[in-house]
Amino acid sequence: MPSYYTSAPGKVILFGEHAVVYGKVATAGSLGLRSYTLVQTRTDGTIEANLPDVQLVRTWKSSDIPRQARWEGYPFPPAAMNTDLLDHLAQFVDLAAHRNQSQAAIALLYLHAYLATDDTATQGFDLSVRSNLPVGAGLGSSASYSVCLATALLKMNGHLSSLSTGAEQRELVNQWAFQAEKVIHGNPSGIDNTVSTLGGAVMFKKGEKIEPLPGFQSLRFLLTNTRVPRSTQVQVANVRKLQEKFPSVVNPMLDAIQEISISCKELFGQDDLERAQLLSRFGELVDVNHGLLAALGVSHPALEKVREISSKMGLKSKLTGAGGGGCALTLIRDDVTPETVAAVKQLLEAEGFQCLETQVGGPGAGVQTLEAPKTIAEFLTLDLTSLEVTPNWDYMV
Ligand SMILES: Nc1ncnc2c1ncn2[C@@H]1O[C@H](COP(=O)(O)OP(=O)(O)O)[C@@H](O)[C@H]1O
Ligand SMILES: C[C@@](O)(CCOP(=O)(O)O)CC(=O)O
Ligand SMILES: [Mg+2]
């Protein structure tokens, strides 16, 4: 019974969220916080999903999922989303009252409908995903979940071995993860799944080759989860409504947001700029980007509170991800003392916020073949740090 672990990181968007949906450049890096999956075939034709982060435990009969006939471009996904299949699965999983569970289950079954082979369609499988990321907080948990799913189903069904290079395999994972992100978000830019698949720190523009931004890894951030729940799909749809209502106002704002990423790249390219100067200008760009996002309507009083607290300590913060709640990032300049960081954290935690410190720009997605099958119960009790991704895992950047 083949068994695999897969793993994929979350991401932090430094500059350019929302604007990236409109084809503008954005800057992002992978996080040390990751999701992990156990997947293995069964023998009784059942699909059992255990997703503790969204409190979902469900079984379905694999034969109830309408398998899709071979399509053009196989094994890469078809060009358009299959809305009939999406509608069918939404009715079938019948979880409309629980958006997070419903999105997660539909994404899983949508990928299964395309990627199952005759064998796995009759055997069924167990799948469990656990994450160190806060769900629905702007750190790309949906992309990390999507990349984990895509890697797991592609590996279990033998599609990865049909491609000869690691780069092609990562592209296949990324494209299927993008399909799952579409199920969850509606209209994602693709930045989150790309960063989660490839890892590293990049400048991203829809449809173009991504560009590494190595300077990003030398920066230190504090991430603050306001714990205010929000949905990326809703925030993205709200910005779209504003853009459709006032295109002549909103479009220049999106262009200005793009210029922030370009200015950031120029800062890193200026060899004669002292580090202190670089960090100070960088902080100014953080401020400007937040101001533009707030003008687009995606801030929240809790995010403004993070800015107020950090600003009193001389630090610059902005919302990160879709906003409307979720996380903010605070730039920790080199001259900021550990005492100052501790004091800021204390003030933020006193508001009920959660502070997260993690590395940026680490490894992307990976898969590991297990020598012996594991039960889901064993996987659920594992210490996730024992699954730390090492270069022994396959498909690493
Ligand atoms: N660990 C997980 N297990 C199951 N589903 C997940 C997990 N992480 C994310 N998701 C799915 O992604 C959705 C959150 O996505 P989104 O609103 O884009 O927030 P985020 O900013 O965290 O990506 C959840 O509602 C759920 O459907
Ligand atoms: C707002 C957006 O730019 C990023 C969303 O990130 P998250 O799901 O909030 O982690 C949307 C997108 O790029 O698809
Ligand atoms: Mg998301």
Short mmCIF file of C-alpha atoms and ligand atoms in Angstrom, two decimals:
data_model
loop_
_atom_site.label_atom_id
_atom_site.label_comp_id
_atom_site.label_asym_id
_atom_site.label_seq_id
_atom_site.Cartn_x
_atom_site.Cartn_y
_atom_site.Cartn_z
CA MET A 1 0.00 0.00 0.00
CA PRO A 2 2.01 3.03 -1.20
CA SER A 3 2.16 5.85 1.39
CA TYR A 4 3.54 9.34 1.07
CA TYR A 5 4.10 12.48 3.06
CA THR A 6 3.91 15.77 1.23
CA SER A 7 4.68 19.21 2.56
CA ALA A 8 4.41 22.81 1.36
CA PRO A 9 5.07 26.21 2.96
CA GLY A 10 2.86 29.23 3.51
CA LYS A 11 3.91 32.61 2.16
CA VAL A 12 4.18 36.22 3.14
CA ILE A 13 3.40 38.96 0.63
CA LEU A 14 5.72 41.87 1.21
CA PHE A 15 4.29 44.19 -1.43
CA GLY A 16 1.53 43.96 -4.02
CA GLU A 17 -1.36 41.87 -2.68
CA HIS A 18 -4.60 42.53 -4.57
CA ALA A 19 -2.75 44.46 -7.30
CA VAL A 20 -1.21 41.11 -8.33
CA VAL A 21 -4.72 39.85 -9.21
CA TYR A 22 -4.82 42.62 -11.87
CA GLY A 23 -1.53 41.54 -13.46
CA LYS A 24 0.74 43.85 -11.43
CA VAL A 25 4.11 42.86 -9.97
CA ALA A 26 4.17 41.69 -6.33
CA THR A 27 6.93 40.59 -3.95
CA ALA A 28 6.59 37.50 -1.73
CA GLY A 29 8.56 34.79 0.03
CA SER A 30 7.89 31.32 1.42
CA LEU A 31 7.56 30.85 5.19
CA GLY A 32 9.05 28.36 7.64
CA LEU A 33 5.45 27.57 8.67
CA ARG A 34 4.21 24.64 6.57
CA SER A 35 1.41 22.11 5.98
CA TYR A 36 1.95 18.35 5.90
CA THR A 37 -0.09 15.57 4.29
CA LEU A 38 -0.27 11.82 4.70
CA VAL A 39 -1.81 10.05 1.71
CA GLN A 40 -2.14 6.33 1.03
CA THR A 41 -4.26 4.02 -1.05
CA ARG A 42 -6.87 1.72 0.54
CA THR A 43 -8.59 -1.38 -0.79
CA ASP A 44 -12.31 -0.74 -0.17
CA GLY A 45 -13.03 2.11 -2.60
CA THR A 46 -13.50 4.67 0.19
CA ILE A 47 -11.97 8.14 0.31
CA GLU A 48 -11.38 9.15 3.90
CA ALA A 49 -10.40 12.77 4.54
CA ASN A 50 -9.29 13.90 7.95
CA LEU A 51 -8.64 17.66 8.04
CA PRO A 52 -8.29 18.66 11.71
CA ASP A 53 -7.55 22.33 10.99
CA VAL A 54 -11.05 22.75 9.56
CA GLN A 55 -12.59 20.09 11.86
CA LEU A 56 -13.60 17.87 8.95
CA VAL A 57 -13.66 14.08 9.06
CA ARG A 58 -15.58 12.57 6.13
CA THR A 59 -15.72 9.48 3.99
CA TRP A 60 -17.05 9.28 0.46
CA LYS A 61 -17.37 6.41 -2.00
CA SER A 62 -14.81 6.98 -4.72
CA SER A 63 -17.31 5.60 -7.28
CA ASP A 64 -19.63 8.57 -6.48
CA ILE A 65 -17.06 11.06 -7.82
CA PRO A 66 -17.52 11.59 -11.57
CA ARG A 67 -14.16 10.84 -13.15
CA GLN A 68 -13.14 13.10 -16.02
CA ALA A 69 -12.26 11.70 -19.43
CA ARG A 70 -8.75 12.38 -20.80
CA TRP A 71 -8.44 16.02 -21.84
CA GLU A 72 -6.18 18.06 -24.06
CA GLY A 73 -2.83 18.82 -22.43
CA TYR A 74 -2.98 15.85 -20.00
CA PRO A 75 -1.45 15.51 -17.39
CA PHE A 76 -1.44 19.34 -17.12
CA PRO A 77 -4.88 20.71 -16.18
CA PRO A 78 -7.44 21.79 -18.78
CA ALA A 79 -7.43 25.51 -19.63
CA ALA A 80 -10.85 26.27 -18.12
CA MET A 81 -12.33 25.33 -14.77
CA ASN A 82 -15.11 22.75 -14.96
CA THR A 83 -18.02 24.65 -13.45
CA ASP A 84 -20.45 21.72 -13.87
CA LEU A 85 -18.14 19.52 -11.83
CA LEU A 86 -17.77 22.28 -9.21
CA ASP A 87 -21.55 22.67 -8.90
CA HIS A 88 -21.99 18.91 -8.70
CA LEU A 89 -19.33 18.56 -5.98
CA ALA A 90 -20.77 21.50 -3.99
CA GLN A 91 -24.13 19.70 -3.87
CA PHE A 92 -22.49 16.35 -3.25
CA VAL A 93 -20.36 17.40 -0.24
CA ASP A 94 -23.31 19.37 1.13
CA LEU A 95 -21.25 21.54 3.47
CA ALA A 96 -22.42 24.98 2.30
CA ALA A 97 -22.96 26.14 5.89
CA HIS A 98 -19.25 25.62 6.62
CA ARG A 99 -17.35 27.54 3.99
CA ASN A 100 -13.87 26.44 5.11
CA GLN A 101 -14.81 22.74 5.19
CA SER A 102 -16.72 22.93 1.94
CA GLN A 103 -13.87 24.66 0.05
CA ALA A 104 -11.33 22.16 1.37
CA ALA A 105 -13.47 19.11 0.50
CA ILE A 106 -14.44 20.35 -2.98
CA ALA A 107 -10.80 21.15 -3.82
CA LEU A 108 -9.79 17.60 -2.83
CA LEU A 109 -12.56 15.87 -4.79
CA TYR A 110 -12.12 18.15 -7.82
CA LEU A 111 -8.47 17.11 -8.10
CA HIS A 112 -9.37 13.47 -7.50
CA ALA A 113 -11.98 13.58 -10.32
CA TYR A 114 -9.19 14.49 -12.76
CA LEU A 115 -6.15 12.72 -11.36
CA ALA A 116 -7.48 9.30 -10.23
CA THR A 117 -6.33 6.30 -12.22
CA ASP A 118 -8.46 3.15 -12.65
CA ASP A 119 -6.55 1.68 -9.69
CA THR A 120 -6.99 4.52 -7.22
CA ALA A 121 -10.58 5.10 -8.35
CA THR A 122 -11.45 1.56 -7.27
CA GLN A 123 -9.14 1.36 -4.24
CA GLY A 124 -9.86 4.77 -2.67
CA PHE A 125 -7.41 6.46 -0.29
CA ASP A 126 -6.82 8.02 3.11
CA LEU A 127 -5.71 11.63 3.23
CA SER A 128 -4.95 13.90 6.14
CA VAL A 129 -3.54 17.44 6.14
CA ARG A 130 -2.15 19.26 9.19
CA SER A 131 -0.73 22.75 9.18
CA ASN A 132 1.41 25.02 11.32
CA LEU A 133 -0.18 27.95 9.53
CA PRO A 134 -3.19 29.87 10.84
CA VAL A 135 -6.08 29.09 8.46
CA GLY A 136 -7.65 32.07 6.70
CA ALA A 137 -5.19 34.66 8.06
CA GLY A 138 -3.33 35.89 4.97
CA LEU A 139 -0.31 33.58 5.17
CA GLY A 140 -1.39 31.42 2.25
CA SER A 141 -2.81 28.43 4.13
CA SER A 142 -5.08 27.74 1.14
CA ALA A 143 -2.13 27.62 -1.25
CA SER A 144 -0.09 25.48 1.11
CA TYR A 145 -3.09 23.11 1.42
CA SER A 146 -3.56 23.15 -2.37
CA VAL A 147 0.10 22.38 -3.08
CA CYS A 148 0.06 19.57 -0.50
CA LEU A 149 -3.06 18.08 -2.14
CA ALA A 150 -1.74 18.44 -5.68
CA THR A 151 1.62 16.87 -4.78
CA ALA A 152 -0.08 14.03 -2.89
CA LEU A 153 -2.60 13.12 -5.61
CA LEU A 154 -0.10 13.53 -8.47
CA LYS A 155 2.45 11.34 -6.67
CA MET A 156 -0.03 8.66 -5.57
CA ASN A 157 -1.43 8.39 -9.10
CA GLY A 158 1.98 8.15 -10.77
CA HIS A 159 1.69 11.43 -12.72
CA LEU A 160 4.90 12.92 -11.38
CA SER A 161 7.01 10.04 -12.65
CA SER A 162 5.58 10.56 -16.15
CA LEU A 163 7.67 13.75 -16.38
CA SER A 164 11.42 13.66 -16.65
CA THR A 165 12.73 16.80 -14.95
CA GLY A 166 12.20 18.24 -11.49
CA ALA A 167 11.29 21.58 -13.10
CA GLU A 168 8.49 19.94 -15.12
CA GLN A 169 7.25 18.11 -12.06
CA ARG A 170 7.13 21.33 -10.04
CA GLU A 171 5.28 23.03 -12.89
CA LEU A 172 2.71 20.20 -12.87
CA VAL A 173 2.25 20.51 -9.09
CA ASN A 174 1.96 24.29 -9.37
CA GLN A 175 -0.67 24.16 -12.12
CA TRP A 176 -2.86 21.66 -10.24
CA ALA A 177 -2.44 23.61 -7.00
CA PHE A 178 -3.64 26.67 -8.94
CA GLN A 179 -6.80 24.73 -9.85
CA ALA A 180 -7.38 23.95 -6.17
CA GLU A 181 -6.75 27.64 -5.30
CA LYS A 182 -9.39 28.57 -7.90
CA VAL A 183 -11.86 26.27 -6.12
CA ILE A 184 -11.06 28.01 -2.81
CA HIS A 185 -10.62 31.67 -3.92
CA GLY A 186 -12.56 32.07 -7.14
CA ASN A 187 -10.00 34.29 -8.88
CA PRO A 188 -6.50 33.84 -7.46
CA SER A 189 -3.46 35.50 -9.02
CA GLY A 190 -1.32 32.37 -8.65
CA ILE A 191 1.34 34.07 -6.50
CA ASP A 192 0.57 31.99 -3.40
CA ASN A 193 0.68 28.54 -5.02
CA THR A 194 3.79 29.51 -7.02
CA VAL A 195 5.71 30.63 -3.94
CA SER A 196 4.48 27.60 -2.00
CA THR A 197 5.55 25.20 -4.75
CA LEU A 198 8.93 26.75 -5.54
CA GLY A 199 9.90 28.30 -2.19
CA GLY A 200 12.38 31.20 -2.05
CA ALA A 201 11.72 34.92 -2.32
CA VAL A 202 10.43 36.27 -5.61
CA MET A 203 8.92 39.02 -7.66
CA PHE A 204 5.82 37.64 -9.36
CA LYS A 205 3.68 38.85 -12.23
CA LYS A 206 0.83 36.73 -13.63
CA GLY A 207 1.86 34.80 -16.72
CA GLU A 208 5.52 35.88 -16.57
CA LYS A 209 8.67 34.12 -15.44
CA ILE A 210 9.20 34.72 -11.74
CA GLU A 211 12.28 36.66 -10.69
CA PRO A 212 14.25 35.81 -7.53
CA LEU A 213 14.74 38.62 -5.00
CA PRO A 214 17.65 37.35 -2.88
CA GLY A 215 17.86 40.48 -0.68
CA PHE A 216 14.48 39.58 0.82
CA GLN A 217 15.99 36.67 2.79
CA SER A 218 18.18 39.07 4.79
CA LEU A 219 15.13 40.91 6.16
CA ARG A 220 13.54 40.18 9.49
CA PHE A 221 9.82 40.44 10.14
CA LEU A 222 7.41 39.94 12.97
CA LEU A 223 4.08 38.52 11.82
CA THR A 224 1.00 39.32 13.88
CA ASN A 225 -2.21 37.38 13.51
CA THR A 226 -5.05 39.64 14.67
CA ARG A 227 -7.21 36.48 14.79
CA VAL A 228 -9.95 38.43 13.01
CA PRO A 229 -11.42 35.88 10.60
CA ARG A 230 -11.86 36.77 6.93
CA SER A 231 -12.03 35.10 3.59
CA THR A 232 -9.70 35.86 0.71
CA GLN A 233 -12.52 35.22 -1.74
CA VAL A 234 -14.66 37.94 -0.14
CA GLN A 235 -11.83 40.52 0.11
CA VAL A 236 -10.81 39.96 -3.52
CA ALA A 237 -14.44 40.29 -4.63
CA ASN A 238 -14.82 43.57 -2.66
CA VAL A 239 -11.78 45.12 -4.35
CA ARG A 240 -13.18 44.00 -7.72
CA LYS A 241 -16.48 45.78 -7.01
CA LEU A 242 -14.63 49.01 -6.15
CA GLN A 243 -12.46 48.71 -9.26
CA GLU A 244 -15.50 48.17 -11.49
CA LYS A 245 -17.31 51.13 -9.91
CA PHE A 246 -14.36 53.56 -10.07
CA PRO A 247 -11.81 52.24 -12.57
CA SER A 248 -10.19 55.64 -13.12
CA VAL A 249 -9.58 55.95 -9.38
CA VAL A 250 -8.62 52.38 -8.55
CA ASN A 251 -6.44 51.51 -11.56
CA PRO A 252 -3.79 54.17 -10.78
CA MET A 253 -3.73 52.88 -7.19
CA LEU A 254 -3.00 49.38 -8.47
CA ASP A 255 -0.24 50.82 -10.68
CA ALA A 256 1.19 52.67 -7.68
CA ILE A 257 1.23 49.41 -5.69
CA GLN A 258 3.19 47.79 -8.51
CA GLU A 259 5.72 50.66 -8.39
CA ILE A 260 6.38 49.76 -4.74
CA SER A 261 7.72 46.32 -5.75
CA ILE A 262 9.78 47.94 -8.50
CA SER A 263 11.19 50.49 -6.03
CA CYS A 264 11.96 47.67 -3.61
CA LYS A 265 13.95 45.85 -6.30
CA GLU A 266 15.82 49.08 -7.11
CA LEU A 267 16.68 49.52 -3.43
CA PHE A 268 18.24 46.06 -3.31
CA GLY A 269 20.12 46.78 -6.53
CA GLN A 270 21.76 49.98 -5.18
CA ASP A 271 25.21 48.79 -4.12
CA ASP A 272 26.22 52.16 -2.67
CA LEU A 273 23.22 52.31 -0.33
CA GLU A 274 24.06 51.66 3.31
CA ARG A 275 22.03 48.93 4.96
CA ALA A 276 20.51 51.34 7.50
CA GLN A 277 19.34 53.60 4.67
CA LEU A 278 17.97 50.64 2.76
CA LEU A 279 15.94 49.47 5.73
CA SER A 280 14.65 52.94 6.47
CA ARG A 281 13.44 53.42 2.86
CA PHE A 282 12.06 49.92 2.87
CA GLY A 283 10.00 50.85 5.94
CA GLU A 284 8.63 53.87 4.09
CA LEU A 285 7.49 51.59 1.26
CA VAL A 286 5.78 49.35 3.84
CA ASP A 287 3.85 52.40 5.07
CA VAL A 288 2.86 53.55 1.58
CA ASN A 289 1.69 50.06 0.58
CA HIS A 290 -0.49 49.78 3.66
CA GLY A 291 -2.01 53.21 2.97
CA LEU A 292 -2.98 52.16 -0.55
CA LEU A 293 -4.44 48.86 0.68
CA ALA A 294 -6.46 50.71 3.32
CA ALA A 295 -7.76 53.01 0.56
CA LEU A 296 -8.85 49.89 -1.34
CA GLY A 297 -10.95 49.00 1.70
CA VAL A 298 -9.10 45.91 2.90
CA SER A 299 -7.76 47.11 6.27
CA HIS A 300 -9.52 46.48 9.59
CA PRO A 301 -9.47 48.22 13.00
CA ALA A 302 -7.39 45.31 14.39
CA LEU A 303 -4.80 45.77 11.62
CA GLU A 304 -4.73 49.52 12.34
CA LYS A 305 -4.13 48.65 16.00
CA VAL A 306 -1.04 46.64 15.03
CA ARG A 307 0.20 49.67 13.08
CA GLU A 308 -0.49 52.02 15.97
CA ILE A 309 1.34 49.83 18.52
CA SER A 310 4.35 49.15 16.31
CA SER A 311 4.55 52.77 15.18
CA LYS A 312 4.79 53.94 18.82
CA MET A 313 7.92 51.77 19.04
CA GLY A 314 9.29 53.27 15.80
CA LEU A 315 8.41 50.26 13.62
CA LYS A 316 6.60 50.05 10.28
CA SER A 317 3.80 47.56 9.62
CA LYS A 318 1.37 46.69 6.87
CA LEU A 319 -1.36 44.14 6.38
CA THR A 320 -0.27 41.07 4.43
CA GLY A 321 -2.40 38.79 2.26
CA ALA A 322 -6.01 39.63 1.51
CA GLY A 323 -6.58 41.80 4.62
CA GLY A 324 -9.95 42.49 6.24
CA GLY A 325 -8.41 40.90 9.36
CA GLY A 326 -5.79 38.17 9.40
CA CYS A 327 -2.11 39.08 9.59
CA ALA A 328 0.13 42.13 9.54
CA LEU A 329 3.88 42.15 9.01
CA THR A 330 6.25 44.43 10.92
CA LEU A 331 9.74 45.16 9.65
CA ILE A 332 12.39 44.56 12.30
CA ARG A 333 15.35 46.73 11.28
CA ASP A 334 18.86 45.56 12.22
CA ASP A 335 19.14 48.29 14.88
CA VAL A 336 15.98 47.20 16.73
CA THR A 337 16.98 45.70 20.08
CA PRO A 338 15.63 42.37 21.38
CA GLU A 339 14.07 44.36 24.25
CA THR A 340 12.08 46.48 21.78
CA VAL A 341 10.88 43.37 19.92
CA ALA A 342 9.85 41.76 23.23
CA ALA A 343 8.02 44.95 24.28
CA VAL A 344 6.13 45.19 20.97
CA LYS A 345 5.16 41.53 21.18
CA GLN A 346 3.91 41.99 24.71
CA LEU A 347 1.73 44.94 23.70
CA LEU A 348 0.35 43.05 20.68
CA GLU A 349 -0.35 39.92 22.70
CA ALA A 350 -2.13 42.01 25.33
CA GLU A 351 -4.61 42.89 22.54
CA GLY A 352 -5.28 39.17 22.05
CA PHE A 353 -3.13 39.00 18.91
CA GLN A 354 -0.75 36.11 18.17
CA CYS A 355 2.87 36.94 17.25
CA LEU A 356 4.72 34.60 14.91
CA GLU A 357 8.42 34.72 14.10
CA THR A 358 9.53 32.51 11.24
CA GLN A 359 12.10 32.44 8.45
CA VAL A 360 11.35 33.74 4.98
CA GLY A 361 12.58 32.29 1.68
CA GLY A 362 13.03 28.63 2.67
CA PRO A 363 12.26 25.42 0.75
CA GLY A 364 9.17 24.85 -1.37
CA ALA A 365 7.07 21.72 -1.80
CA GLY A 366 8.38 18.22 -1.16
CA VAL A 367 7.27 14.60 -1.14
CA GLN A 368 8.62 11.60 0.70
CA THR A 369 7.79 7.93 0.10
CA LEU A 370 7.22 6.04 3.36
CA GLU A 371 8.72 2.61 3.86
CA ALA A 372 5.75 1.39 5.90
CA PRO A 373 2.15 2.62 5.85
CA LYS A 374 1.00 4.86 8.72
CA THR A 375 -2.50 5.14 10.07
CA ILE A 376 -4.19 8.52 10.04
CA ALA A 377 -4.40 8.21 13.84
CA GLU A 378 -0.59 7.97 14.00
CA PHE A 379 -0.20 10.93 11.66
CA LEU A 380 -2.59 13.03 13.75
CA THR A 381 -0.51 12.56 16.88
CA LEU A 382 2.89 13.15 15.24
CA ASP A 383 4.96 16.08 16.39
CA LEU A 384 5.07 18.11 13.14
CA THR A 385 8.64 19.21 13.82
CA SER A 386 9.65 15.54 13.39
CA LEU A 387 8.51 15.89 9.75
CA GLU A 388 10.89 18.75 9.08
CA VAL A 389 11.56 18.93 5.36
CA THR A 390 15.12 18.12 4.42
CA PRO A 391 16.84 17.88 1.06
CA ASN A 392 16.15 14.10 1.20
CA TRP A 393 12.59 14.88 0.25
CA ASP A 394 11.97 14.85 -3.51
CA TYR A 395 11.00 17.79 -5.75
CA MET A 396 12.74 20.33 -3.56
CA VAL A 397 14.10 23.50 -5.13
N1 LIG B 1 -4.84 22.89 6.87
C1 LIG B 1 -5.94 23.00 6.13
N2 LIG B 1 -6.82 21.96 6.07
C2 LIG B 1 -7.93 22.07 5.30
N3 LIG B 1 -8.27 23.16 4.58
C3 LIG B 1 -7.45 24.21 4.61
C4 LIG B 1 -6.25 24.18 5.38
N4 LIG B 1 -5.65 25.36 5.22
C5 LIG B 1 -6.42 26.10 4.38
N5 LIG B 1 -7.51 25.42 4.02
C6 LIG B 1 -8.59 25.89 3.11
O1 LIG B 1 -8.27 27.22 2.72
C7 LIG B 1 -9.29 28.15 3.18
C8 LIG B 1 -8.64 29.46 3.65
O2 LIG B 1 -8.15 30.12 2.52
P1 LIG B 1 -8.02 31.69 2.43
O3 LIG B 1 -9.31 32.35 2.72
O4 LIG B 1 -7.39 31.95 1.13
O5 LIG B 1 -7.02 32.06 3.60
P2 LIG B 1 -5.42 32.03 3.65
O6 LIG B 1 -5.03 33.46 3.73
O7 LIG B 1 -5.05 31.31 4.89
O8 LIG B 1 -4.94 31.38 2.39
C9 LIG B 1 -9.98 27.41 4.31
O9 LIG B 1 -11.31 27.88 4.42
C10 LIG B 1 -9.92 25.96 3.85
O10 LIG B 1 -10.95 25.66 2.93
C1 LIG B 2 -5.18 39.14 -2.07
C2 LIG B 2 -4.24 38.19 -2.81
O1 LIG B 2 -3.30 38.99 -3.55
C3 LIG B 2 -3.43 37.32 -1.84
C4 LIG B 2 -4.28 36.47 -0.94
O2 LIG B 2 -3.49 35.75 -0.01
P1 LIG B 2 -4.15 35.01 1.23
O3 LIG B 2 -5.12 33.97 0.68
O4 LIG B 2 -4.85 36.04 2.06
O5 LIG B 2 -3.01 34.34 1.95
C5 LIG B 2 -5.06 37.35 -3.77
C6 LIG B 2 -4.26 36.62 -4.83
O6 LIG B 2 -3.13 37.03 -5.15
O7 LIG B 2 -4.79 35.67 -5.39
MG MG B 3 -5.49 31.88 0.41
#
